[in-house]
Coordinates of C-alpha atoms and ligand atoms in Angstrom, one line a residue:
X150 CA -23.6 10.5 18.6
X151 CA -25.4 9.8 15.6
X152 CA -24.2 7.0 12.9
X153 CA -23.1 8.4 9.6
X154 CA -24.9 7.3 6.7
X155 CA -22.1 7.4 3.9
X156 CA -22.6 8.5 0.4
X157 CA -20.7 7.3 -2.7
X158 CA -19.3 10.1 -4.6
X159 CA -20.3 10.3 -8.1
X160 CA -19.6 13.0 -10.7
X161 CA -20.2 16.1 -8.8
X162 CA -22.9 14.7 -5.7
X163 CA -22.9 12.7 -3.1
X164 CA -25.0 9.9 -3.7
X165 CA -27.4 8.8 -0.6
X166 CA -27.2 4.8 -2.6
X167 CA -29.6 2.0 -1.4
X168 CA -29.3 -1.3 0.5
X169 CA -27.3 0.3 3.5
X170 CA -24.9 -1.9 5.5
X171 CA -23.3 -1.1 8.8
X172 CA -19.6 -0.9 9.4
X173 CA -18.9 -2.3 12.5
X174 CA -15.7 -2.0 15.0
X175 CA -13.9 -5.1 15.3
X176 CA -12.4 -4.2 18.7
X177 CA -16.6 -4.1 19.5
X178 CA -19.3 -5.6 17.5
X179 CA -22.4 -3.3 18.9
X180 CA -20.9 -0.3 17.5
X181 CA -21.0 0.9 14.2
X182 CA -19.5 3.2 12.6
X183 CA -21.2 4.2 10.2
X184 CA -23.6 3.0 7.5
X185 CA -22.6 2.0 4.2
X186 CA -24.7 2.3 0.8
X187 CA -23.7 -0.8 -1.6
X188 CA -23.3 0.1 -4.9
X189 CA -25.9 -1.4 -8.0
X190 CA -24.8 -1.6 -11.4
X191 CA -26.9 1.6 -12.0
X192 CA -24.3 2.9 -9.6
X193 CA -21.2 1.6 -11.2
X194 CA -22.0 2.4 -14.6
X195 CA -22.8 6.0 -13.4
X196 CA -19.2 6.6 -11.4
X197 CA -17.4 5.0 -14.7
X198 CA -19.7 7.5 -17.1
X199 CA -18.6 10.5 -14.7
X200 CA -14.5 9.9 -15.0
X201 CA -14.9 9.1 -18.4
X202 CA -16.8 12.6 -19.1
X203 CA -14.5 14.3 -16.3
X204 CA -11.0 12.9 -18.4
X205 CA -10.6 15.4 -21.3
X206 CA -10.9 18.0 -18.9
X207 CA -8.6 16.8 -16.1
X208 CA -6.1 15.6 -18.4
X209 CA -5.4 19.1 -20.2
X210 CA -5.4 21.2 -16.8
X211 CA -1.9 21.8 -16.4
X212 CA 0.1 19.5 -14.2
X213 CA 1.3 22.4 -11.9
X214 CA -2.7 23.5 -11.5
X215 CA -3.8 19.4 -10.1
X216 CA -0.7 19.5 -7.7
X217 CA -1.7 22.6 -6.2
X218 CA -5.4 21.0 -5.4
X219 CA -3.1 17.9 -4.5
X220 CA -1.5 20.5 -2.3
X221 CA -5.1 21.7 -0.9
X222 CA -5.9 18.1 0.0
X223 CA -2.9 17.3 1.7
X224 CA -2.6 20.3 3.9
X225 CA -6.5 19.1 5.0
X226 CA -5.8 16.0 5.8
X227 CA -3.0 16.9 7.9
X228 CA -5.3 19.3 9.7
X229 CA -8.1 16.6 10.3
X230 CA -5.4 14.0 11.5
X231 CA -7.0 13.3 14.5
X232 CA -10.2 13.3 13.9
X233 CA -9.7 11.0 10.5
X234 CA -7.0 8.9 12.5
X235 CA -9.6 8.3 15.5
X236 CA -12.3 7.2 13.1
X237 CA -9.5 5.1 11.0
X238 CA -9.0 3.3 14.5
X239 CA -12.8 2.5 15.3
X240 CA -13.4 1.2 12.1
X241 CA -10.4 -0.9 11.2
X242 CA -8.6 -1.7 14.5
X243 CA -5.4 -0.3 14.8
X244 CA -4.4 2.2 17.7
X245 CA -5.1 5.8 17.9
X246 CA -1.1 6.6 17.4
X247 CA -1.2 4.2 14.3
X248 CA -4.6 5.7 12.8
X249 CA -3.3 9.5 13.4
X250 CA -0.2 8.2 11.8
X251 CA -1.6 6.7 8.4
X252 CA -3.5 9.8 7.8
X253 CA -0.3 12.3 8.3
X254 CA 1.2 9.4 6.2
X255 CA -1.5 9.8 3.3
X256 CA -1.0 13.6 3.5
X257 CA 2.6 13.5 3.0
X258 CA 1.9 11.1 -0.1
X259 CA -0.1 13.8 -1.1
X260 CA 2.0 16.3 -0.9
X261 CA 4.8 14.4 -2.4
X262 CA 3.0 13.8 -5.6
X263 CA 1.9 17.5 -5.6
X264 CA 5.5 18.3 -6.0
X265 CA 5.9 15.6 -8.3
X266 CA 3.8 17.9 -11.1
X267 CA 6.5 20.0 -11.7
X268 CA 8.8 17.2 -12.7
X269 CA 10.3 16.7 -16.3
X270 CA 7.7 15.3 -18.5
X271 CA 10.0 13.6 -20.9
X272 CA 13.3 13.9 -22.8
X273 CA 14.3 15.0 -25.8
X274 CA 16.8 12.8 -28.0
X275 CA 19.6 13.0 -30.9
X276 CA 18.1 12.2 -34.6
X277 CA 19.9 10.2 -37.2
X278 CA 18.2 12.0 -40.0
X279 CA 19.2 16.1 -40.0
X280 CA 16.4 19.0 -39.7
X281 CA 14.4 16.4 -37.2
X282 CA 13.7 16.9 -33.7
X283 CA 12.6 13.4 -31.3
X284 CA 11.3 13.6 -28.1
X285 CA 9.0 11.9 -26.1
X286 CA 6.0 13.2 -23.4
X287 CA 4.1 11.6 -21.1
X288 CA 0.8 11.4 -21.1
X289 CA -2.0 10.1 -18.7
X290 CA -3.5 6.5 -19.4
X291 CA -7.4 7.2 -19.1
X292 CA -9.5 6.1 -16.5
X293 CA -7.9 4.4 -13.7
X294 CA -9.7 1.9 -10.8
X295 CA -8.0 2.2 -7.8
X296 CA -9.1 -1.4 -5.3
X297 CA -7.9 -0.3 -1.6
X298 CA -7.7 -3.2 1.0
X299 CA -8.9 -2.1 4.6
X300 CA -5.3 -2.6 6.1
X301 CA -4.2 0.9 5.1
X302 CA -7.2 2.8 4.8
X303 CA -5.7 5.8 3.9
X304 CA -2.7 5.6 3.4
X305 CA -2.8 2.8 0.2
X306 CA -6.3 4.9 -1.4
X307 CA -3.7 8.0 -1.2
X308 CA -0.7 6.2 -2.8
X309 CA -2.4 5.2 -5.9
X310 CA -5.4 8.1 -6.6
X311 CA -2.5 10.5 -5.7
X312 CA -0.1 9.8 -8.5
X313 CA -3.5 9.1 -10.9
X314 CA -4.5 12.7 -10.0
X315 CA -1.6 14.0 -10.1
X316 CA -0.6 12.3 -13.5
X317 CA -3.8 13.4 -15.4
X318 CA -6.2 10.5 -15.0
X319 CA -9.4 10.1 -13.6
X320 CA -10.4 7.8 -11.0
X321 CA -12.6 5.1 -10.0
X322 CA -11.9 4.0 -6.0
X323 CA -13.1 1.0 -4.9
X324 CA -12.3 1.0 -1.0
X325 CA -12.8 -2.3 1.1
X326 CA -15.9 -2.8 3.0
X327 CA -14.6 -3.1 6.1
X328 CA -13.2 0.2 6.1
X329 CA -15.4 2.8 3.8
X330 CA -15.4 5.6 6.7
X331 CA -11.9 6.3 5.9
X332 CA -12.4 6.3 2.6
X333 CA -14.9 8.8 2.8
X334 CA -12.6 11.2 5.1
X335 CA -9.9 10.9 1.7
X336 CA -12.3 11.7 -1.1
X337 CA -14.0 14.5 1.3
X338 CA -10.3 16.4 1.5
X339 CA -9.8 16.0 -2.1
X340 CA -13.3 17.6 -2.5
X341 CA -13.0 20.2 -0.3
X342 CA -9.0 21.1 -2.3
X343 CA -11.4 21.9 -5.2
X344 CA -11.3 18.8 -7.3
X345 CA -13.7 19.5 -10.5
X346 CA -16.6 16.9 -10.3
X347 CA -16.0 13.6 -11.7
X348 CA -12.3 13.3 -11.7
X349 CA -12.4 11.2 -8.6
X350 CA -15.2 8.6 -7.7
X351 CA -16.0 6.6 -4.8
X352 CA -18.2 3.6 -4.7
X353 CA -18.9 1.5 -1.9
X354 CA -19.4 -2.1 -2.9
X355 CA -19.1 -5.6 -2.3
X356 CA -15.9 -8.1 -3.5
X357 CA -13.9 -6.8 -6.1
X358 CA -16.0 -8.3 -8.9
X359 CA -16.7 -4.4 -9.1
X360 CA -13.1 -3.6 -10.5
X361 CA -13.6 -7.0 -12.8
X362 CA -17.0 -5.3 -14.1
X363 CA -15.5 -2.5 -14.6
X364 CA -12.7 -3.7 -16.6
X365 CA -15.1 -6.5 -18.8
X366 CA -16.8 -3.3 -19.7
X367 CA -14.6 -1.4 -21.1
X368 CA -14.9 1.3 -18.3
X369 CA -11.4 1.9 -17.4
X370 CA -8.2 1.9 -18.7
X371 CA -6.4 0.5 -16.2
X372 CA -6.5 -1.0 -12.3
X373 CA -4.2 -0.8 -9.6
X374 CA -4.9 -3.3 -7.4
X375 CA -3.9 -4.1 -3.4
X376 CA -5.3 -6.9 -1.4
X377 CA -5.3 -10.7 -1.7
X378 CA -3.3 -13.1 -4.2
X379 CA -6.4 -15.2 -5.0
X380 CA -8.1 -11.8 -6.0
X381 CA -5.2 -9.9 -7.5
X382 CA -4.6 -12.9 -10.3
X383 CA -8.5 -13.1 -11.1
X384 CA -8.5 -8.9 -12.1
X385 CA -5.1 -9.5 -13.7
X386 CA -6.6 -12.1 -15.8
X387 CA -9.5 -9.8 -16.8
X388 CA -7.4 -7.0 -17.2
X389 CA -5.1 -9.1 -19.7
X390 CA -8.1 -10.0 -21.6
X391 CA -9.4 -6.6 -21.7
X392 CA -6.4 -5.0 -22.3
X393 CA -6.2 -3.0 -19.6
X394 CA -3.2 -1.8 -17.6
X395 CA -2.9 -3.8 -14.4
X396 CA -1.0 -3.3 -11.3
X397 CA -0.6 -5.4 -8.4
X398 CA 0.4 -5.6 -4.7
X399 CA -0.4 -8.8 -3.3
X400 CA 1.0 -11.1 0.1
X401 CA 4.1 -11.2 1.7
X402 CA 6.0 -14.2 3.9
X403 CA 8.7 -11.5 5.0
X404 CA 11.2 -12.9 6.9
X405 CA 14.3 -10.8 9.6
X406 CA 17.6 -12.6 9.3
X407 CA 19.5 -12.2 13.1
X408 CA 23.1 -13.1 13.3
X409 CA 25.0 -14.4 15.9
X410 CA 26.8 -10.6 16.2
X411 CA 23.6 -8.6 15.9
X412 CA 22.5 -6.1 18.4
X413 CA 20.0 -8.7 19.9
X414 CA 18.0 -5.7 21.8
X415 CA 16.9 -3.9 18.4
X416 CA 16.5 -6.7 16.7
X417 CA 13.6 -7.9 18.9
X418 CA 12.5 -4.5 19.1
X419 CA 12.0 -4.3 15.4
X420 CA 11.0 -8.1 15.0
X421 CA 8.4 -7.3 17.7
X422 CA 7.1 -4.1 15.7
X423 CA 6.9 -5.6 12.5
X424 CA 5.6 -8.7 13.7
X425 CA 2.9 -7.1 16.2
X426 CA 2.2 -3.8 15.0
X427 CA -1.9 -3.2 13.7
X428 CA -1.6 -7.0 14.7
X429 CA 0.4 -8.0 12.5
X430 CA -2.2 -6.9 9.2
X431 CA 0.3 -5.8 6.9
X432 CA 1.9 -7.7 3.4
X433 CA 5.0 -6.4 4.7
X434 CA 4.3 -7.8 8.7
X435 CA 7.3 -9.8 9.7
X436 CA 6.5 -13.5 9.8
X437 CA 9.2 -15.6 10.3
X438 CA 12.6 -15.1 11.8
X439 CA 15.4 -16.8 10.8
X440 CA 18.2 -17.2 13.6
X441 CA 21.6 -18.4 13.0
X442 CA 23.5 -20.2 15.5
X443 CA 23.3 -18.9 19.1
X444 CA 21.4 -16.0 18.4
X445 CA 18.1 -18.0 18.8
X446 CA 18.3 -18.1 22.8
X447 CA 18.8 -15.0 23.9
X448 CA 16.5 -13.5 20.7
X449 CA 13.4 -15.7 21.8
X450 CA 13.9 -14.3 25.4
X451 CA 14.0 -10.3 24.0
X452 CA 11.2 -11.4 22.1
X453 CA 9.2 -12.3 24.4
X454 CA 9.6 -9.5 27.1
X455 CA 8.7 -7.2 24.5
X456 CA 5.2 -8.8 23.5
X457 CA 3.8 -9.8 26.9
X458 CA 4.7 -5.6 27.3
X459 CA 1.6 -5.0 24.9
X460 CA -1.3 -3.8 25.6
X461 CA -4.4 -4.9 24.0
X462 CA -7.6 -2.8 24.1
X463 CA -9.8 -0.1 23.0
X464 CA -7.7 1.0 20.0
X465 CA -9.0 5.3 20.5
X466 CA -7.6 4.7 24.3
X467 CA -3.8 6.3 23.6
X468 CA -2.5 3.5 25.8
X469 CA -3.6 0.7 23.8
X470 CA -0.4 -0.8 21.8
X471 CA -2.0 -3.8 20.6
X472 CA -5.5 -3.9 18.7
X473 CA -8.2 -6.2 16.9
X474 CA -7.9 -7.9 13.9
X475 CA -10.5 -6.8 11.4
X476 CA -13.3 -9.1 12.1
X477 CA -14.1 -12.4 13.6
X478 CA -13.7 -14.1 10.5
X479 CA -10.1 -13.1 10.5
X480 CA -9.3 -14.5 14.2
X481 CA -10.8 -17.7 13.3
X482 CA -8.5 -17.9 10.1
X483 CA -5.8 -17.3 12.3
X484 CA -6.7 -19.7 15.2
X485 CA -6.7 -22.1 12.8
X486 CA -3.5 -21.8 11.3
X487 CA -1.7 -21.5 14.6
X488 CA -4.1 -24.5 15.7
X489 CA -2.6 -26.6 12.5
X490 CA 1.2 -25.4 13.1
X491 CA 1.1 -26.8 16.9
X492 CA -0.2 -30.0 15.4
X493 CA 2.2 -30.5 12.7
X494 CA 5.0 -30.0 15.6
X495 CA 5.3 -26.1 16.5
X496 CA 4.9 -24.8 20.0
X497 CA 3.4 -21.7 21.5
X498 CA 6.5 -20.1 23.2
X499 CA 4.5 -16.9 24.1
X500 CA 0.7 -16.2 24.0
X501 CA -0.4 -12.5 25.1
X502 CA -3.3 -11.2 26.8
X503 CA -6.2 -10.2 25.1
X504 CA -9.5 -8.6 26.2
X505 CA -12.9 -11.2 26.4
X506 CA -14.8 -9.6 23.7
X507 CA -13.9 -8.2 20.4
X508 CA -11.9 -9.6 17.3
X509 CA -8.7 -9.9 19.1
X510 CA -6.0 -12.7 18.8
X511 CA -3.1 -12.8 21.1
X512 CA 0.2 -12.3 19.7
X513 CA 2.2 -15.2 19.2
X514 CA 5.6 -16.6 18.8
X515 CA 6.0 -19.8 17.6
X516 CA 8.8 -22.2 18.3
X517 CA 10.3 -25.5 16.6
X518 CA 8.7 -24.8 13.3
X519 CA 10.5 -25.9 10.2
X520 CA 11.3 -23.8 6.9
X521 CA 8.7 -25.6 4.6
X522 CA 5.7 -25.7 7.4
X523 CA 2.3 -24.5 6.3
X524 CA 3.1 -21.6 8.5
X525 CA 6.1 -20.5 7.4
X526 CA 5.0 -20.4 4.1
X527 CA 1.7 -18.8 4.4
X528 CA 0.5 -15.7 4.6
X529 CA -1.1 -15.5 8.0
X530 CA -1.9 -11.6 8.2
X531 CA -2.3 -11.8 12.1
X532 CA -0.3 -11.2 15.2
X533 CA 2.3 -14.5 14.7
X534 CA 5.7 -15.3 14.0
X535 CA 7.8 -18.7 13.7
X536 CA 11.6 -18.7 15.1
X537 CA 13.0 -20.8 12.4
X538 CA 17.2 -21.8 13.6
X539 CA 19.8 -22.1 10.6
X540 CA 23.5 -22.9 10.8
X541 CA 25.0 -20.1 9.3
X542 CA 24.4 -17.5 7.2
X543 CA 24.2 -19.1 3.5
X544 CA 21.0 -21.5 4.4
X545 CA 19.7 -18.7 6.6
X546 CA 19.1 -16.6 3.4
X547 CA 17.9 -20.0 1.4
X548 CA 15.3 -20.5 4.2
X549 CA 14.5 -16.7 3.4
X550 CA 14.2 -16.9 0.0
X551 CA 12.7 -20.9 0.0
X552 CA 9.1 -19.0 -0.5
X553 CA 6.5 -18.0 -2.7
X554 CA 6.7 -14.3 -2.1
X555 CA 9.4 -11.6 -2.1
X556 CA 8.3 -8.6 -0.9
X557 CA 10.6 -7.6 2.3
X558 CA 13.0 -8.8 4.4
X559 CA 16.0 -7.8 7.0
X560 CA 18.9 -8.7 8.2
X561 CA 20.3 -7.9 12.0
X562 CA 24.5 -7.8 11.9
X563 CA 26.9 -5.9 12.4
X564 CA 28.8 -6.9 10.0
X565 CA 29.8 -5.2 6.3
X566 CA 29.9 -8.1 4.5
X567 CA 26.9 -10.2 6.4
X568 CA 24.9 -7.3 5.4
X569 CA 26.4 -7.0 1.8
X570 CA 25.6 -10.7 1.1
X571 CA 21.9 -10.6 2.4
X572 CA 21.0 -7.1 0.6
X573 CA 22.6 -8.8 -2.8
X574 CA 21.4 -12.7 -2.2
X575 CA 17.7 -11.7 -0.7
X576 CA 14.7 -12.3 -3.0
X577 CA 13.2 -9.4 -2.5
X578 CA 11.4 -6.0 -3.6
X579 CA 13.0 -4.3 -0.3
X580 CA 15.4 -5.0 1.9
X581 CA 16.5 -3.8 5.2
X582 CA 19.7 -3.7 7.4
X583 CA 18.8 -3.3 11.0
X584 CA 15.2 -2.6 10.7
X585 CA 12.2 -3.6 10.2
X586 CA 10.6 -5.4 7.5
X587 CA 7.6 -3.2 7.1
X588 CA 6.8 0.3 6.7
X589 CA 8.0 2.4 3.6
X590 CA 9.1 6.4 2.6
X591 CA 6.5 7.4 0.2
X592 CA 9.4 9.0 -2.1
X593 CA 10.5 5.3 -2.5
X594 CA 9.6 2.0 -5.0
X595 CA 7.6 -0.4 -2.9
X596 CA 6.8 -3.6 -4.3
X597 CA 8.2 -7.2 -4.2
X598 CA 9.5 -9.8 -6.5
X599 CA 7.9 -13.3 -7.4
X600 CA 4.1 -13.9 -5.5
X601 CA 4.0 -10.4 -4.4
X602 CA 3.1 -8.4 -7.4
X603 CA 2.9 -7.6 -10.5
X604 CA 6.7 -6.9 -11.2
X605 CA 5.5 -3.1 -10.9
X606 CA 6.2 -0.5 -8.1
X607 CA 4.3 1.7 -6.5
X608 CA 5.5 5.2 -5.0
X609 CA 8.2 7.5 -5.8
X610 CA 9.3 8.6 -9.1
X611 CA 8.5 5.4 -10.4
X612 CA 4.7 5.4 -10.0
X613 CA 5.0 7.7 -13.3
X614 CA 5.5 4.4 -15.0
X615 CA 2.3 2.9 -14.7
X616 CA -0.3 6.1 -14.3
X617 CA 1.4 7.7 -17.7
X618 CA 1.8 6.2 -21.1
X619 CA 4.6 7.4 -23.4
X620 CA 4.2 9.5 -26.9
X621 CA 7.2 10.0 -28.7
X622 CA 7.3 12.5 -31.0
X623 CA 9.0 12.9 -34.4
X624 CA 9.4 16.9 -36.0
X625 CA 10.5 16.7 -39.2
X626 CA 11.6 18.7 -42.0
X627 CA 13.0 21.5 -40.0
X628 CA 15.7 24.2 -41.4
X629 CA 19.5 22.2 -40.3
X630 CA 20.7 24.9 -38.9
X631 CA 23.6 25.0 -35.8
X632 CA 24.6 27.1 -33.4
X633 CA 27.7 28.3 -34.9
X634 CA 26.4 28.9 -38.6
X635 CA 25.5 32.6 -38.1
X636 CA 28.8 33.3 -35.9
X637 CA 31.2 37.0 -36.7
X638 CA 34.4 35.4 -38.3
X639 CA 35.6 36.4 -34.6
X640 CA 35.1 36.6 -31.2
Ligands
LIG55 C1 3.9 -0.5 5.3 O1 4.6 -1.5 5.5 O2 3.9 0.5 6.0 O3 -1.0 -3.7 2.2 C2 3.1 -0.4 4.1 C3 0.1 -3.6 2.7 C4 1.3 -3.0 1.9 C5 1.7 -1.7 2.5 C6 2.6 -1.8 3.6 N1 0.8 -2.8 0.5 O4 0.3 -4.0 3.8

């Protein structure tokens, strides 16, 4: 098989680009994937000159007209699944079943936002003055920069350039390096729906210093940004300065409540998915679980016989259940954490098995760690989570809530008012009751609260909010007439 040799997509080509890099498979460094242009400023100024020319255009097609390419794209995608999912798994790590499941998952975000063009596009309102009439539309915000992380390939690319497309805007996307294959497969089905040139671009490029170019320069309008906190505040700083719309989805420290009455069983289940699941590379990943009373024993041993039941491996072979992490970089991260948690006290209660060769870091499950620990306040972003004990169910949800972020969290009971409490006392953007903390419907708000973003939410009706700007209108000096002014002196 030969290598691919990517192209960004600028205007209406597909740009061969210079200075080509390879995209390797973490689960095995020989191969690569494909090879990657990175992106000059010739480059950069080029994709932002093509949305910017592409935007009067786009913006006065008719909504109903860009959900039916929406439409196009979305029945592609779900026709390439496998073939998109399989690549998603070489290049970022995650199993076949995962990889297949993202790219259904970005089709149905698709599709969802396709339908979402025939929605209400404002209100009309009740003047004070007579012979006026108020109402307000809503209107696309210009040029939008979309920065994808490589965790959700697909799937986060499709939740924010869907709504921009869908909305009116035109896009910049900025995919991470580590996963530009994918990124290629979602601009390629957009293409192929019949999306006039320019209204979507795709650079391949290193750091996002490119969304903080493109902002210092004027070139867009606004960003929407997913990935790391230490990144996410430096664009919103330039964005603020710029005056540029900015959107964030940063870390997570998501924690699963268990009480003492819980279905033990599902709980691990779910603690084990969210925990383990594309090794544990998700801002909603659980992290820490918090186990009142004597729920602790008998949840440590479910726990356990659940992840030494992984299997780690190839992630294309359909009975791999455990993969890489993205590179070696990120196991080394990891190690280290774990290696600083045992020495400030924690113990390893269960290591798994991992292959010799390739990016992969066992799954843990750490024991005897305490709330304010470095790791259980951290973002670790790898396959590890710390049993934390509490006493009852009040400083159960104060260890939840004792951290930086609030983006998910879940609570195992059975009972009304346990559940009740947590769902009304938990700082956090989503909550669960018996499930687990990651994952999300795409006709839903996802975001969190404090460290995880930028008080805005992505998905569902709500995504209007930041990909549309408000224009309320004032007609005035109309005839006052009613309804019952021209009315026979009987019915
Ligand atoms: C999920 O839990 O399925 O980058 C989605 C992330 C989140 C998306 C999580 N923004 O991990």
């Amino acid at each position: 098989m030969t290598t691919p040799q990517l192209t960004h997509r600028i205007g209406d080509a597909w740009v061969a680009g210079t200075a080509h890099q390879p995209d390797r498979s973490p689960a095995d460094p020989d191969v690569i994937v494909a090879e990657v242009p990175v992106a000059g400023r010739a480059d950069l100024d080029a994709a932002a000159a093509a949305a910017r020319a592409a935007l009067p255009g786009w913006s006065r097609t008719t909504a109903v007209a860009r959900g039916e390419i929406l439409f196009r794209a979305s029945a592609l995608l779900f026709e390439r699944a496998e073939a998109v999912g399989r690549d998603l798994a070489r290049e970022e790590g995650k199993t076949l079943a995962e990889g297949i499941g993202e790219t259904r998952r970005a089709a149905t975000i698709l599709r969802y936002f396709a339908g979402r063009t025939s929605e209400p596009i404002g209100e009309q309102y009740a003047s004070a003055t007579p012979g006026t009439r108020l109402w307000t539309t809503r209107e696309p915000v210009g040029v939008v920069a979309a920065v994808t992380p490589w965790n959700f390939p697909i799937a986060i690319p499709a939740w924010k350039v869907a709504p921009a497309l869908a909305y009116g805007n035109t896009v910049l996307l900025k995919p991470a390096g580590a996963t530009p294959l994918t990124a290629h497969h979602f601009v390629q089905a957009l293409v192929d729906a019949g999306l006039p040139a320019g209204v979507l671009n795709l650079v391949f490029a290193d750091g996002a210093a490119v969304g903080e170019a493109w902002i210092a320069s004027g070139a867009v309008d606004a960003v929407s940004f997913t990935g790391s906190e230490t990144v996410g505040r430096r664009l919103q700083a330039s964005a603020v300065a710029a005056h540029a719309k900015v959107q964030l989805e940063l870390g997570g420290k998501n924690a699963v409540v268990v009480a003492p009455d819980a279905d033990i069983a599902r709980a691990a289940e779910m603690i084990v998915r969210g925990a383990m699941a594309s090794a544990g590379q998700k801002c909603t990943a659980t992290s820490r679980v918090i186990a009142i009373g004597s729920s602790a024993g008998p949840l440590r041993a479910a726990i356990a016989e659940r992840v030494a039941a992984l299997r780690a491996g190839d992630p294309t072979d359909p009975a791999t259940t455990f993969g890489p992490l993205i590179d070696a970089a990120a196991v080394e991260r990891v190690a280290g954490m774990v290696a600083a948690a045992e020495a400030a006290g924690a113990r390893v209660a269960v290591r798994s098995e991992i292959p010799g060769r390739g990016a992969f870091h066992p799954a843990i499950v750490l024991d005897g760690v305490t709330p304010d620990a470095a790791i259980a306040q951290d973002e670790v972003f790898g396959p590890v989570v710390a049993i934390i004990p509490a006493a009852d169910l009040d400083e159960a949800i104060r260890i939840h809530n004792g951290v930086r972020y609030g983006l998910s969290g879940s609570i195992f009971t059975r009972d009304l008012a346990t559940a009740e409490t947590f769902v009304a006392a938990a700082r956090a953007g989503i909550v669960h009751v018996n499930g687990e903390t990651a994952g999300a419907e795409p006709h839903l708000p996802f975001g969190g609260t404090k460290g995880s973003s930028s008080w805005s939410r992505e998905q569902g009706a709500v995504a209007q909010e930041f990909y549309t700007q408000t224009k309320t209108v004032y007609l005035e000096g109309l005839p006052v007439v009613g309804p019952f002014d021209r009315e026979p002196a009987s019915r």
